Amino acid sequence: MNLINNGPGISRESISRWAETIEGLGFDMLLLSDHVAITSDVNARYPAPFFDPITTLAFVAARTRTIALGTTALILPLRHVLEMAKSIGTIDELSGGRFEAIGVCVGWSEPEYEALGIPFSERGRISDDYLEALRKFWASDVASHHGVYARFSDVYTTPRPERTPQIWVAGLADPVLRRAVRLGDTWHPINRSVAWMTDAYGRLQTIAAEENKPVPTFAPRLYLRITDSPLGEDHVAGEGTPEQIQRDIAALRDVGAEYFIFDPHAPDARDATREPDLIRLVERVAEEIIDLTQGTIRS
């Protein structure tokens, strides 16, 4: 489940309730989204305040006991790779080894990059360099990397995660698919139709063959919206009647998906006055769509 960490009314208390509800229902993993500089274009889509995902995961780790932790679409170039790796290693250590997946993306807001003094046009190359550095950092006790954007020698890598977190590469364009094949473990598409993701997964397999590398696993993020009436065939996966959502999950599992991340980030989901409705929405997933104790689709 993607935990909502932005919008009016988001607070320590709401984050606690969300985390405890998601863990209590039996979901496997709790993930958070990211923006660093809330420029006007970001605020129009993801209203302030926007809680930092890494800091918030440290808080969530203290409020939960067993659920795995991670990020969905952490904007990789906006933080230095050493700082990010150390923060994640610290959370993993303090949570008892529960940091399981780091979802990363390049971001879309040019003003956000400008506010942080990072070249927007270089975000893809920075991401590739950082992913190479991150793998080196987590592979040994002392690491060195001499890339274009990240350069360090003989850096001690403690605290380091007990198990190397999976790297989920989020995004939709072909360069993202190639990045997932070359440098990731999992491709993490966000909020698209079953047909679109099926076609893109075919392209991912082609790229993997061209690169002579294994096909990454597949972890789609599904836009969670339960409706009373069926939607059209081109609906975004994860929205529609419970039966439609069940069919979406089954179809994507047949394609090769190994994880499903439910995303309740509807535009009005960021209004904290709707929190009881959103918690009920999450509960309906457990009651009507997925048997979380068995990991199977309800019938």
PDB file of C-alpha atoms in Angstrom:
ATOM      1  CA  MET A   1       0.000   0.000   0.000  1.00  0.00           C
ATOM      2  CA  ASN A   2       1.203   3.482  -0.897  1.00  0.00           C
ATOM      3  CA  LEU A   3       0.768   5.515   2.286  1.00  0.00           C
ATOM      4  CA  ILE A   4      -0.451   9.081   1.731  1.00  0.00           C
ATOM      5  CA  ASN A   5       2.228  11.499   2.987  1.00  0.00           C
ATOM      6  CA  ASN A   6       1.066  14.817   1.592  1.00  0.00           C
ATOM      7  CA  GLY A   7      -1.869  17.191   1.582  1.00  0.00           C
ATOM      8  CA  PRO A   8      -3.774  19.444   3.984  1.00  0.00           C
ATOM      9  CA  GLY A   9      -4.247  17.850   7.366  1.00  0.00           C
ATOM     10  CA  ILE A  10      -1.487  15.257   7.037  1.00  0.00           C
ATOM     11  CA  SER A  11      -0.021  14.918  10.496  1.00  0.00           C
ATOM     12  CA  ARG A  12       1.865  12.707  12.906  1.00  0.00           C
ATOM     13  CA  GLU A  13      -1.462  11.245  13.981  1.00  0.00           C
ATOM     14  CA  SER A  14      -2.760  10.536  10.486  1.00  0.00           C
ATOM     15  CA  ILE A  15       0.512   8.900   9.454  1.00  0.00           C
ATOM     16  CA  SER A  16       0.354   6.721  12.580  1.00  0.00           C
ATOM     17  CA  ARG A  17      -3.244   5.675  11.892  1.00  0.00           C
ATOM     18  CA  TRP A  18      -2.493   4.879   8.249  1.00  0.00           C
ATOM     19  CA  ALA A  19       0.597   2.822   9.081  1.00  0.00           C
ATOM     20  CA  GLU A  20      -1.087   0.881  11.875  1.00  0.00           C
ATOM     21  CA  THR A  21      -4.183   0.207   9.744  1.00  0.00           C
ATOM     22  CA  ILE A  22      -2.153  -1.028   6.769  1.00  0.00           C
ATOM     23  CA  GLU A  23      -0.048  -3.325   8.951  1.00  0.00           C
ATOM     24  CA  GLY A  24      -3.055  -4.523  10.937  1.00  0.00           C
ATOM     25  CA  LEU A  25      -4.914  -5.579   7.805  1.00  0.00           C
ATOM     26  CA  GLY A  26      -1.996  -7.762   6.743  1.00  0.00           C
ATOM     27  CA  PHE A  27      -0.459  -5.912   3.806  1.00  0.00           C
ATOM     28  CA  ASP A  28       3.107  -7.019   3.068  1.00  0.00           C
ATOM     29  CA  MET A  29       4.720  -3.636   2.484  1.00  0.00           C
ATOM     30  CA  LEU A  30       4.158   0.053   3.153  1.00  0.00           C
ATOM     31  CA  LEU A  31       5.663   2.528   0.678  1.00  0.00           C
ATOM     32  CA  LEU A  32       5.907   6.319   0.475  1.00  0.00           C
ATOM     33  CA  SER A  33       6.085   8.781  -2.419  1.00  0.00           C
ATOM     34  CA  ASP A  34       8.428  11.720  -2.878  1.00  0.00           C
ATOM     35  CA  HIS A  35       8.932  15.370  -3.740  1.00  0.00           C
ATOM     36  CA  VAL A  36      11.622  17.560  -2.174  1.00  0.00           C
ATOM     37  CA  ALA A  37      10.951  21.122  -3.348  1.00  0.00           C
ATOM     38  CA  ILE A  38       7.212  21.821  -3.475  1.00  0.00           C
ATOM     39  CA  THR A  39       7.189  24.276  -6.350  1.00  0.00           C
ATOM     40  CA  SER A  40       3.902  25.577  -7.735  1.00  0.00           C
ATOM     41  CA  ASP A  41       3.617  22.846 -10.374  1.00  0.00           C
ATOM     42  CA  VAL A  42       4.233  20.140  -7.781  1.00  0.00           C
ATOM     43  CA  ASN A  43       1.779  21.744  -5.357  1.00  0.00           C
ATOM     44  CA  ALA A  44      -0.942  21.746  -8.026  1.00  0.00           C
ATOM     45  CA  ARG A  45      -0.767  17.937  -8.221  1.00  0.00           C
ATOM     46  CA  TYR A  46       0.476  17.031  -4.734  1.00  0.00           C
ATOM     47  CA  PRO A  47      -0.555  19.786  -2.305  1.00  0.00           C
ATOM     48  CA  ALA A  48       1.693  20.812   0.558  1.00  0.00           C
ATOM     49  CA  PRO A  49       2.673  19.799   3.114  1.00  0.00           C
ATOM     50  CA  PHE A  50       4.657  16.911   1.636  1.00  0.00           C
ATOM     51  CA  PHE A  51       6.379  14.851   4.327  1.00  0.00           C
ATOM     52  CA  ASP A  52       9.856  13.632   3.419  1.00  0.00           C
ATOM     53  CA  PRO A  53       9.567   9.885   2.701  1.00  0.00           C
ATOM     54  CA  ILE A  54      12.882   8.793   4.219  1.00  0.00           C
ATOM     55  CA  THR A  55      12.319  10.682   7.468  1.00  0.00           C
ATOM     56  CA  THR A  56       8.706   9.519   7.603  1.00  0.00           C
ATOM     57  CA  LEU A  57       9.733   5.894   7.075  1.00  0.00           C
ATOM     58  CA  ALA A  58      11.963   6.183  10.139  1.00  0.00           C
ATOM     59  CA  PHE A  59       8.913   7.356  12.102  1.00  0.00           C
ATOM     60  CA  VAL A  60       6.726   4.610  10.603  1.00  0.00           C
ATOM     61  CA  ALA A  61       9.341   1.998  11.486  1.00  0.00           C
ATOM     62  CA  ALA A  62       8.899   2.959  15.137  1.00  0.00           C
ATOM     63  CA  ARG A  63       5.082   2.743  14.879  1.00  0.00           C
ATOM     64  CA  THR A  64       5.016  -0.727  13.285  1.00  0.00           C
ATOM     65  CA  ARG A  65       6.542  -4.102  14.009  1.00  0.00           C
ATOM     66  CA  THR A  66       6.484  -6.476  11.046  1.00  0.00           C
ATOM     67  CA  ILE A  67       5.475  -4.769   7.796  1.00  0.00           C
ATOM     68  CA  ALA A  68       8.186  -4.270   5.162  1.00  0.00           C
ATOM     69  CA  LEU A  69       9.103  -0.691   4.247  1.00  0.00           C
ATOM     70  CA  GLY A  70      10.094   1.062   1.041  1.00  0.00           C
ATOM     71  CA  THR A  71       9.643   3.931  -1.369  1.00  0.00           C
ATOM     72  CA  THR A  72       7.655   4.241  -4.543  1.00  0.00           C
ATOM     73  CA  ALA A  73       9.193   6.762  -6.924  1.00  0.00           C
ATOM     74  CA  LEU A  74      11.871   8.392  -4.764  1.00  0.00           C
ATOM     75  CA  ILE A  75      13.318  11.074  -7.056  1.00  0.00           C
ATOM     76  CA  LEU A  76      16.841   9.739  -7.237  1.00  0.00           C
ATOM     77  CA  PRO A  77      18.902  12.741  -8.490  1.00  0.00           C
ATOM     78  CA  LEU A  78      17.576  15.124  -5.806  1.00  0.00           C
ATOM     79  CA  ARG A  79      19.624  13.617  -2.957  1.00  0.00           C
ATOM     80  CA  HIS A  80      23.289  12.674  -2.920  1.00  0.00           C
ATOM     81  CA  VAL A  81      23.587   8.938  -3.280  1.00  0.00           C
ATOM     82  CA  LEU A  82      25.778   8.528  -0.158  1.00  0.00           C
ATOM     83  CA  GLU A  83      23.332  10.404   2.044  1.00  0.00           C
ATOM     84  CA  MET A  84      20.420   8.358   0.694  1.00  0.00           C
ATOM     85  CA  ALA A  85      22.227   5.029   1.083  1.00  0.00           C
ATOM     86  CA  LYS A  86      23.186   5.813   4.671  1.00  0.00           C
ATOM     87  CA  SER A  87      19.660   6.920   5.582  1.00  0.00           C
ATOM     88  CA  ILE A  88      18.156   3.740   4.159  1.00  0.00           C
ATOM     89  CA  GLY A  89      20.764   1.602   5.909  1.00  0.00           C
ATOM     90  CA  THR A  90      19.967   3.346   9.190  1.00  0.00           C
ATOM     91  CA  ILE A  91      16.228   2.738   8.829  1.00  0.00           C
ATOM     92  CA  ASP A  92      16.864  -0.897   7.973  1.00  0.00           C
ATOM     93  CA  GLU A  93      19.083  -1.340  11.031  1.00  0.00           C
ATOM     94  CA  LEU A  94      16.669   0.371  13.424  1.00  0.00           C
ATOM     95  CA  SER A  95      13.619  -1.437  12.032  1.00  0.00           C
ATOM     96  CA  GLY A  96      15.151  -4.887  12.335  1.00  0.00           C
ATOM     97  CA  GLY A  97      15.883  -5.392   8.630  1.00  0.00           C
ATOM     98  CA  ARG A  98      12.529  -4.292   7.198  1.00  0.00           C
ATOM     99  CA  PHE A  99      13.623  -1.918   4.409  1.00  0.00           C
ATOM    100  CA  GLU A 100      12.810  -4.091   1.412  1.00  0.00           C
ATOM    101  CA  ALA A 101      12.497  -1.962  -1.737  1.00  0.00           C
ATOM    102  CA  ILE A 102      13.700   1.407  -2.951  1.00  0.00           C
ATOM    103  CA  GLY A 103      11.564   2.615  -5.824  1.00  0.00           C
ATOM    104  CA  VAL A 104      13.318   5.365  -7.772  1.00  0.00           C
ATOM    105  CA  CYS A 105      12.431   7.706 -10.622  1.00  0.00           C
ATOM    106  CA  VAL A 106      13.886  10.732 -12.415  1.00  0.00           C
ATOM    107  CA  GLY A 107      10.976  13.105 -11.682  1.00  0.00           C
ATOM    108  CA  TRP A 108       9.051  15.414 -13.993  1.00  0.00           C
ATOM    109  CA  SER A 109       9.176  18.932 -12.458  1.00  0.00           C
ATOM    110  CA  GLU A 110      11.816  21.187 -13.989  1.00  0.00           C
ATOM    111  CA  PRO A 111      11.188  23.978 -11.419  1.00  0.00           C
ATOM    112  CA  GLU A 112      11.833  21.478  -8.613  1.00  0.00           C
ATOM    113  CA  TYR A 113      15.242  20.697 -10.109  1.00  0.00           C
ATOM    114  CA  GLU A 114      15.958  24.400 -10.580  1.00  0.00           C
ATOM    115  CA  ALA A 115      15.113  25.108  -6.928  1.00  0.00           C
ATOM    116  CA  LEU A 116      17.706  22.524  -5.860  1.00  0.00           C
ATOM    117  CA  GLY A 117      20.366  23.608  -8.346  1.00  0.00           C
ATOM    118  CA  ILE A 118      20.407  20.271 -10.191  1.00  0.00           C
ATOM    119  CA  PRO A 119      20.357  20.184 -14.019  1.00  0.00           C
ATOM    120  CA  PHE A 120      16.994  18.848 -15.169  1.00  0.00           C
ATOM    121  CA  SER A 121      18.397  17.754 -18.539  1.00  0.00           C
ATOM    122  CA  GLU A 122      20.925  15.490 -16.800  1.00  0.00           C
ATOM    123  CA  ARG A 123      18.456  13.665 -14.551  1.00  0.00           C
ATOM    124  CA  GLY A 124      18.621  10.403 -16.505  1.00  0.00           C
ATOM    125  CA  ARG A 125      22.412  10.282 -16.535  1.00  0.00           C
ATOM    126  CA  ILE A 126      22.575  11.254 -12.860  1.00  0.00           C
ATOM    127  CA  SER A 127      20.164   8.415 -12.051  1.00  0.00           C
ATOM    128  CA  ASP A 128      22.247   5.852 -13.935  1.00  0.00           C
ATOM    129  CA  ASP A 129      25.409   6.997 -12.162  1.00  0.00           C
ATOM    130  CA  TYR A 130      23.733   6.954  -8.748  1.00  0.00           C
ATOM    131  CA  LEU A 131      22.304   3.470  -9.265  1.00  0.00           C
ATOM    132  CA  GLU A 132      25.754   2.143 -10.141  1.00  0.00           C
ATOM    133  CA  ALA A 133      27.180   3.845  -7.053  1.00  0.00           C
ATOM    134  CA  LEU A 134      24.365   2.565  -4.853  1.00  0.00           C
ATOM    135  CA  ARG A 135      24.991  -1.040  -5.860  1.00  0.00           C
ATOM    136  CA  LYS A 136      28.700  -0.659  -5.061  1.00  0.00           C
ATOM    137  CA  PHE A 137      27.915   0.984  -1.716  1.00  0.00           C
ATOM    138  CA  TRP A 138      25.695  -1.876  -0.607  1.00  0.00           C
ATOM    139  CA  ALA A 139      28.001  -4.617  -1.893  1.00  0.00           C
ATOM    140  CA  SER A 140      30.974  -4.261   0.474  1.00  0.00           C
ATOM    141  CA  ASP A 141      32.193  -2.793   3.758  1.00  0.00           C
ATOM    142  CA  VAL A 142      34.235  -0.106   1.991  1.00  0.00           C
ATOM    143  CA  ALA A 143      33.196   1.293  -1.374  1.00  0.00           C
ATOM    144  CA  SER A 144      34.620   3.478  -4.135  1.00  0.00           C
ATOM    145  CA  HIS A 145      32.932   4.894  -7.200  1.00  0.00           C
ATOM    146  CA  HIS A 146      34.322   7.233  -9.835  1.00  0.00           C
ATOM    147  CA  GLY A 147      31.430   8.308 -11.983  1.00  0.00           C
ATOM    148  CA  VAL A 148      30.579  11.662 -13.507  1.00  0.00           C
ATOM    149  CA  TYR A 149      28.148  12.800 -10.798  1.00  0.00           C
ATOM    150  CA  ALA A 150      29.104  10.622  -7.841  1.00  0.00           C
ATOM    151  CA  ARG A 151      32.788  10.267  -6.964  1.00  0.00           C
ATOM    152  CA  PHE A 152      34.057   8.802  -3.706  1.00  0.00           C
ATOM    153  CA  SER A 153      36.926   6.589  -2.548  1.00  0.00           C
ATOM    154  CA  ASP A 154      37.232   4.175   0.371  1.00  0.00           C
ATOM    155  CA  VAL A 155      33.990   5.158   2.086  1.00  0.00           C
ATOM    156  CA  TYR A 156      32.836   2.931   4.943  1.00  0.00           C
ATOM    157  CA  THR A 157      29.327   1.732   4.191  1.00  0.00           C
ATOM    158  CA  THR A 158      27.950   1.122   7.658  1.00  0.00           C
ATOM    159  CA  PRO A 159      25.119   1.017   8.534  1.00  0.00           C
ATOM    160  CA  ARG A 160      24.287  -1.184   5.575  1.00  0.00           C
ATOM    161  CA  PRO A 161      21.007  -3.094   5.118  1.00  0.00           C
ATOM    162  CA  GLU A 162      21.002  -6.722   6.252  1.00  0.00           C
ATOM    163  CA  ARG A 163      19.746  -7.660   2.791  1.00  0.00           C
ATOM    164  CA  THR A 164      20.264  -5.381  -0.169  1.00  0.00           C
ATOM    165  CA  PRO A 165      16.934  -3.672  -0.882  1.00  0.00           C
ATOM    166  CA  GLN A 166      15.407  -4.382  -4.271  1.00  0.00           C
ATOM    167  CA  ILE A 167      15.792  -1.471  -6.673  1.00  0.00           C
ATOM    168  CA  TRP A 168      12.470  -0.707  -8.342  1.00  0.00           C
ATOM    169  CA  VAL A 169      12.843   1.575 -11.360  1.00  0.00           C
ATOM    170  CA  ALA A 170       9.658   3.593 -11.767  1.00  0.00           C
ATOM    171  CA  GLY A 171       8.548   5.189 -15.003  1.00  0.00           C
ATOM    172  CA  LEU A 172       6.962   4.556 -18.356  1.00  0.00           C
ATOM    173  CA  ALA A 173       9.271   5.582 -21.210  1.00  0.00           C
ATOM    174  CA  ASP A 174      11.633   3.245 -23.058  1.00  0.00           C
ATOM    175  CA  PRO A 175      14.766   4.795 -21.442  1.00  0.00           C
ATOM    176  CA  VAL A 176      13.239   3.818 -18.084  1.00  0.00           C
ATOM    177  CA  LEU A 177      12.732   0.250 -19.282  1.00  0.00           C
ATOM    178  CA  ARG A 178      16.370   0.131 -20.346  1.00  0.00           C
ATOM    179  CA  ARG A 179      17.446   1.532 -16.950  1.00  0.00           C
ATOM    180  CA  ALA A 180      15.383  -1.140 -15.208  1.00  0.00           C
ATOM    181  CA  VAL A 181      17.091  -3.875 -17.243  1.00  0.00           C
ATOM    182  CA  ARG A 182      20.626  -2.541 -16.812  1.00  0.00           C
ATOM    183  CA  LEU A 183      20.579  -1.278 -13.234  1.00  0.00           C
ATOM    184  CA  GLY A 184      17.385  -2.367 -11.479  1.00  0.00           C
ATOM    185  CA  ASP A 185      15.783  -5.480 -10.077  1.00  0.00           C
ATOM    186  CA  THR A 186      12.173  -4.583 -10.804  1.00  0.00           C
ATOM    187  CA  TRP A 187      10.217  -2.393 -13.202  1.00  0.00           C
ATOM    188  CA  HIS A 188       7.652  -0.270 -11.366  1.00  0.00           C
ATOM    189  CA  PRO A 189       5.040   1.258 -13.726  1.00  0.00           C
ATOM    190  CA  ILE A 190       2.527   3.633 -12.206  1.00  0.00           C
ATOM    191  CA  ASN A 191      -1.207   3.971 -12.885  1.00  0.00           C
ATOM    192  CA  ARG A 192      -1.742   2.676 -16.418  1.00  0.00           C
ATOM    193  CA  SER A 193      -4.218   0.258 -18.020  1.00  0.00           C
ATOM    194  CA  VAL A 194      -3.653  -3.486 -18.150  1.00  0.00           C
ATOM    195  CA  ALA A 195      -3.269  -3.310 -21.937  1.00  0.00           C
ATOM    196  CA  TRP A 196      -0.673  -0.544 -21.723  1.00  0.00           C
ATOM    197  CA  MET A 197       1.403  -2.352 -19.098  1.00  0.00           C
ATOM    198  CA  THR A 198       1.165  -5.668 -20.952  1.00  0.00           C
ATOM    199  CA  ASP A 199       2.504  -4.029 -24.110  1.00  0.00           C
ATOM    200  CA  ALA A 200       5.272  -2.227 -22.192  1.00  0.00           C
ATOM    201  CA  TYR A 201       6.283  -5.444 -20.448  1.00  0.00           C
ATOM    202  CA  GLY A 202       6.754  -6.998 -23.867  1.00  0.00           C
ATOM    203  CA  ARG A 203       9.125  -4.139 -24.746  1.00  0.00           C
ATOM    204  CA  LEU A 204      10.939  -4.723 -21.454  1.00  0.00           C
ATOM    205  CA  GLN A 205      11.495  -8.365 -22.405  1.00  0.00           C
ATOM    206  CA  THR A 206      12.836  -7.307 -25.814  1.00  0.00           C
ATOM    207  CA  ILE A 207      15.267  -4.844 -24.227  1.00  0.00           C
ATOM    208  CA  ALA A 208      16.457  -7.508 -21.765  1.00  0.00           C
ATOM    209  CA  ALA A 209      17.184  -9.837 -24.689  1.00  0.00           C
ATOM    210  CA  GLU A 210      19.071  -7.080 -26.513  1.00  0.00           C
ATOM    211  CA  GLU A 211      21.137  -6.352 -23.393  1.00  0.00           C
ATOM    212  CA  ASN A 212      21.652 -10.067 -22.676  1.00  0.00           C
ATOM    213  CA  LYS A 213      20.345  -9.553 -19.151  1.00  0.00           C
ATOM    214  CA  PRO A 214      17.559 -11.141 -17.077  1.00  0.00           C
ATOM    215  CA  VAL A 215      14.083  -9.668 -17.374  1.00  0.00           C
ATOM    216  CA  PRO A 216      13.395  -7.586 -14.261  1.00  0.00           C
ATOM    217  CA  THR A 217      10.494  -8.535 -12.062  1.00  0.00           C
ATOM    218  CA  PHE A 218       7.333  -6.476 -12.472  1.00  0.00           C
ATOM    219  CA  ALA A 219       5.650  -4.443  -9.695  1.00  0.00           C
ATOM    220  CA  PRO A 220       2.800  -2.249 -10.971  1.00  0.00           C
ATOM    221  CA  ARG A 221       1.291   0.521  -8.861  1.00  0.00           C
ATOM    222  CA  LEU A 222      -2.493   0.378  -9.202  1.00  0.00           C
ATOM    223  CA  TYR A 223      -4.685   3.451  -8.879  1.00  0.00           C
ATOM    224  CA  LEU A 224      -7.126   2.352  -6.161  1.00  0.00           C
ATOM    225  CA  ARG A 225     -10.706   3.487  -6.732  1.00  0.00           C
ATOM    226  CA  ILE A 226     -13.662   1.174  -6.117  1.00  0.00           C
ATOM    227  CA  THR A 227     -16.799   2.017  -8.091  1.00  0.00           C
ATOM    228  CA  ASP A 228     -20.375   0.727  -7.994  1.00  0.00           C
ATOM    229  CA  SER A 229     -20.623   0.347 -11.783  1.00  0.00           C
ATOM    230  CA  PRO A 230     -18.087  -1.194 -14.176  1.00  0.00           C
ATOM    231  CA  LEU A 231     -15.731   1.113 -16.041  1.00  0.00           C
ATOM    232  CA  GLY A 232     -14.661   0.853 -19.684  1.00  0.00           C
ATOM    233  CA  GLU A 233     -12.034  -1.606 -20.860  1.00  0.00           C
ATOM    234  CA  ASP A 234      -9.394   1.135 -21.045  1.00  0.00           C
ATOM    235  CA  HIS A 235      -9.711   2.014 -17.342  1.00  0.00           C
ATOM    236  CA  VAL A 236      -6.580   2.432 -15.247  1.00  0.00           C
ATOM    237  CA  ALA A 237      -5.700  -0.854 -13.562  1.00  0.00           C
ATOM    238  CA  GLY A 238      -6.950  -0.914  -9.980  1.00  0.00           C
ATOM    239  CA  GLU A 239     -10.069   1.182 -10.492  1.00  0.00           C
ATOM    240  CA  GLY A 240     -13.556  -0.122 -11.100  1.00  0.00           C
ATOM    241  CA  THR A 241     -15.779  -2.635  -9.366  1.00  0.00           C
ATOM    242  CA  PRO A 242     -14.141  -5.197  -7.049  1.00  0.00           C
ATOM    243  CA  GLU A 243     -14.625  -7.773  -9.807  1.00  0.00           C
ATOM    244  CA  GLN A 244     -12.846  -5.558 -12.348  1.00  0.00           C
ATOM    245  CA  ILE A 245      -9.951  -4.971  -9.977  1.00  0.00           C
ATOM    246  CA  GLN A 246      -9.697  -8.714  -9.363  1.00  0.00           C
ATOM    247  CA  ARG A 247      -9.519  -9.295 -13.130  1.00  0.00           C
ATOM    248  CA  ASP A 248      -6.867  -6.564 -13.479  1.00  0.00           C
ATOM    249  CA  ILE A 249      -4.711  -8.236 -10.834  1.00  0.00           C
ATOM    250  CA  ALA A 250      -5.165 -11.681 -12.389  1.00  0.00           C
ATOM    251  CA  ALA A 251      -4.293 -10.395 -15.868  1.00  0.00           C
ATOM    252  CA  LEU A 252      -1.160  -8.612 -14.686  1.00  0.00           C
ATOM    253  CA  ARG A 253      -0.098 -11.622 -12.634  1.00  0.00           C
ATOM    254  CA  ASP A 254      -0.401 -13.745 -15.783  1.00  0.00           C
ATOM    255  CA  VAL A 255       1.872 -11.267 -17.578  1.00  0.00           C
ATOM    256  CA  GLY A 256       4.475 -11.665 -14.831  1.00  0.00           C
ATOM    257  CA  ALA A 257       3.728  -9.184 -12.036  1.00  0.00           C
ATOM    258  CA  GLU A 258       5.060 -10.307  -8.642  1.00  0.00           C
ATOM    259  CA  TYR A 259       3.963  -7.349  -6.510  1.00  0.00           C
ATOM    260  CA  PHE A 260       0.883  -5.102  -6.566  1.00  0.00           C
ATOM    261  CA  ILE A 261       1.018  -1.693  -4.931  1.00  0.00           C
ATOM    262  CA  PHE A 262      -2.367  -0.093  -4.252  1.00  0.00           C
ATOM    263  CA  ASP A 263      -2.338   3.685  -4.607  1.00  0.00           C
ATOM    264  CA  PRO A 264      -5.212   5.620  -2.950  1.00  0.00           C
ATOM    265  CA  HIS A 265      -3.839   8.972  -4.201  1.00  0.00           C
ATOM    266  CA  ALA A 266      -7.039  10.233  -5.791  1.00  0.00           C
ATOM    267  CA  PRO A 267      -7.142  14.037  -6.033  1.00  0.00           C
ATOM    268  CA  ASP A 268      -9.462  14.365  -3.041  1.00  0.00           C
ATOM    269  CA  ALA A 269      -7.553  11.744  -1.041  1.00  0.00           C
ATOM    270  CA  ARG A 270      -5.245  14.473   0.196  1.00  0.00           C
ATOM    271  CA  ASP A 271      -8.114  16.106   2.084  1.00  0.00           C
ATOM    272  CA  ALA A 272      -7.603  14.822   5.619  1.00  0.00           C
ATOM    273  CA  THR A 273     -11.323  15.186   6.366  1.00  0.00           C
ATOM    274  CA  ARG A 274     -11.829  12.148   4.103  1.00  0.00           C
ATOM    275  CA  GLU A 275      -9.477   9.933   6.123  1.00  0.00           C
ATOM    276  CA  PRO A 276     -12.278   7.653   7.447  1.00  0.00           C
ATOM    277  CA  ASP A 277     -13.442   7.071   3.853  1.00  0.00           C
ATOM    278  CA  LEU A 278      -9.904   6.252   2.768  1.00  0.00           C
ATOM    279  CA  ILE A 279      -9.348   3.824   5.616  1.00  0.00           C
ATOM    280  CA  ARG A 280     -12.618   2.157   4.659  1.00  0.00           C
ATOM    281  CA  LEU A 281     -11.363   1.969   1.056  1.00  0.00           C
ATOM    282  CA  VAL A 282      -8.232   0.146   2.206  1.00  0.00           C
ATOM    283  CA  GLU A 283     -10.322  -2.187   4.373  1.00  0.00           C
ATOM    284  CA  ARG A 284     -12.471  -3.074   1.363  1.00  0.00           C
ATOM    285  CA  VAL A 285      -9.382  -4.353  -0.458  1.00  0.00           C
ATOM    286  CA  ALA A 286      -8.917  -6.905   2.318  1.00  0.00           C
ATOM    287  CA  GLU A 287     -12.627  -7.749   2.515  1.00  0.00           C
ATOM    288  CA  GLU A 288     -13.598  -7.876  -1.152  1.00  0.00           C
ATOM    289  CA  ILE A 289     -10.550  -8.106  -3.431  1.00  0.00           C
ATOM    290  CA  ILE A 290      -7.473  -9.757  -1.873  1.00  0.00           C
ATOM    291  CA  ASP A 291      -7.242 -12.328   0.903  1.00  0.00           C
ATOM    292  CA  LEU A 292      -4.181 -10.785   2.554  1.00  0.00           C
ATOM    293  CA  THR A 293      -3.683 -13.791   4.859  1.00  0.00           C
ATOM    294  CA  GLN A 294      -3.324 -16.132   1.867  1.00  0.00           C
ATOM    295  CA  GLY A 295      -2.063 -13.760  -0.806  1.00  0.00           C
ATOM    296  CA  THR A 296      -4.839 -14.847  -3.161  1.00  0.00           C
ATOM    297  CA  ILE A 297      -7.573 -13.071  -5.098  1.00  0.00           C
ATOM    298  CA  ARG A 298     -10.967 -13.337  -3.428  1.00  0.00           C
ATOM    299  CA  SER A 299     -13.797 -14.822  -5.483  1.00  0.00           C
TER     300      SER A 299
END
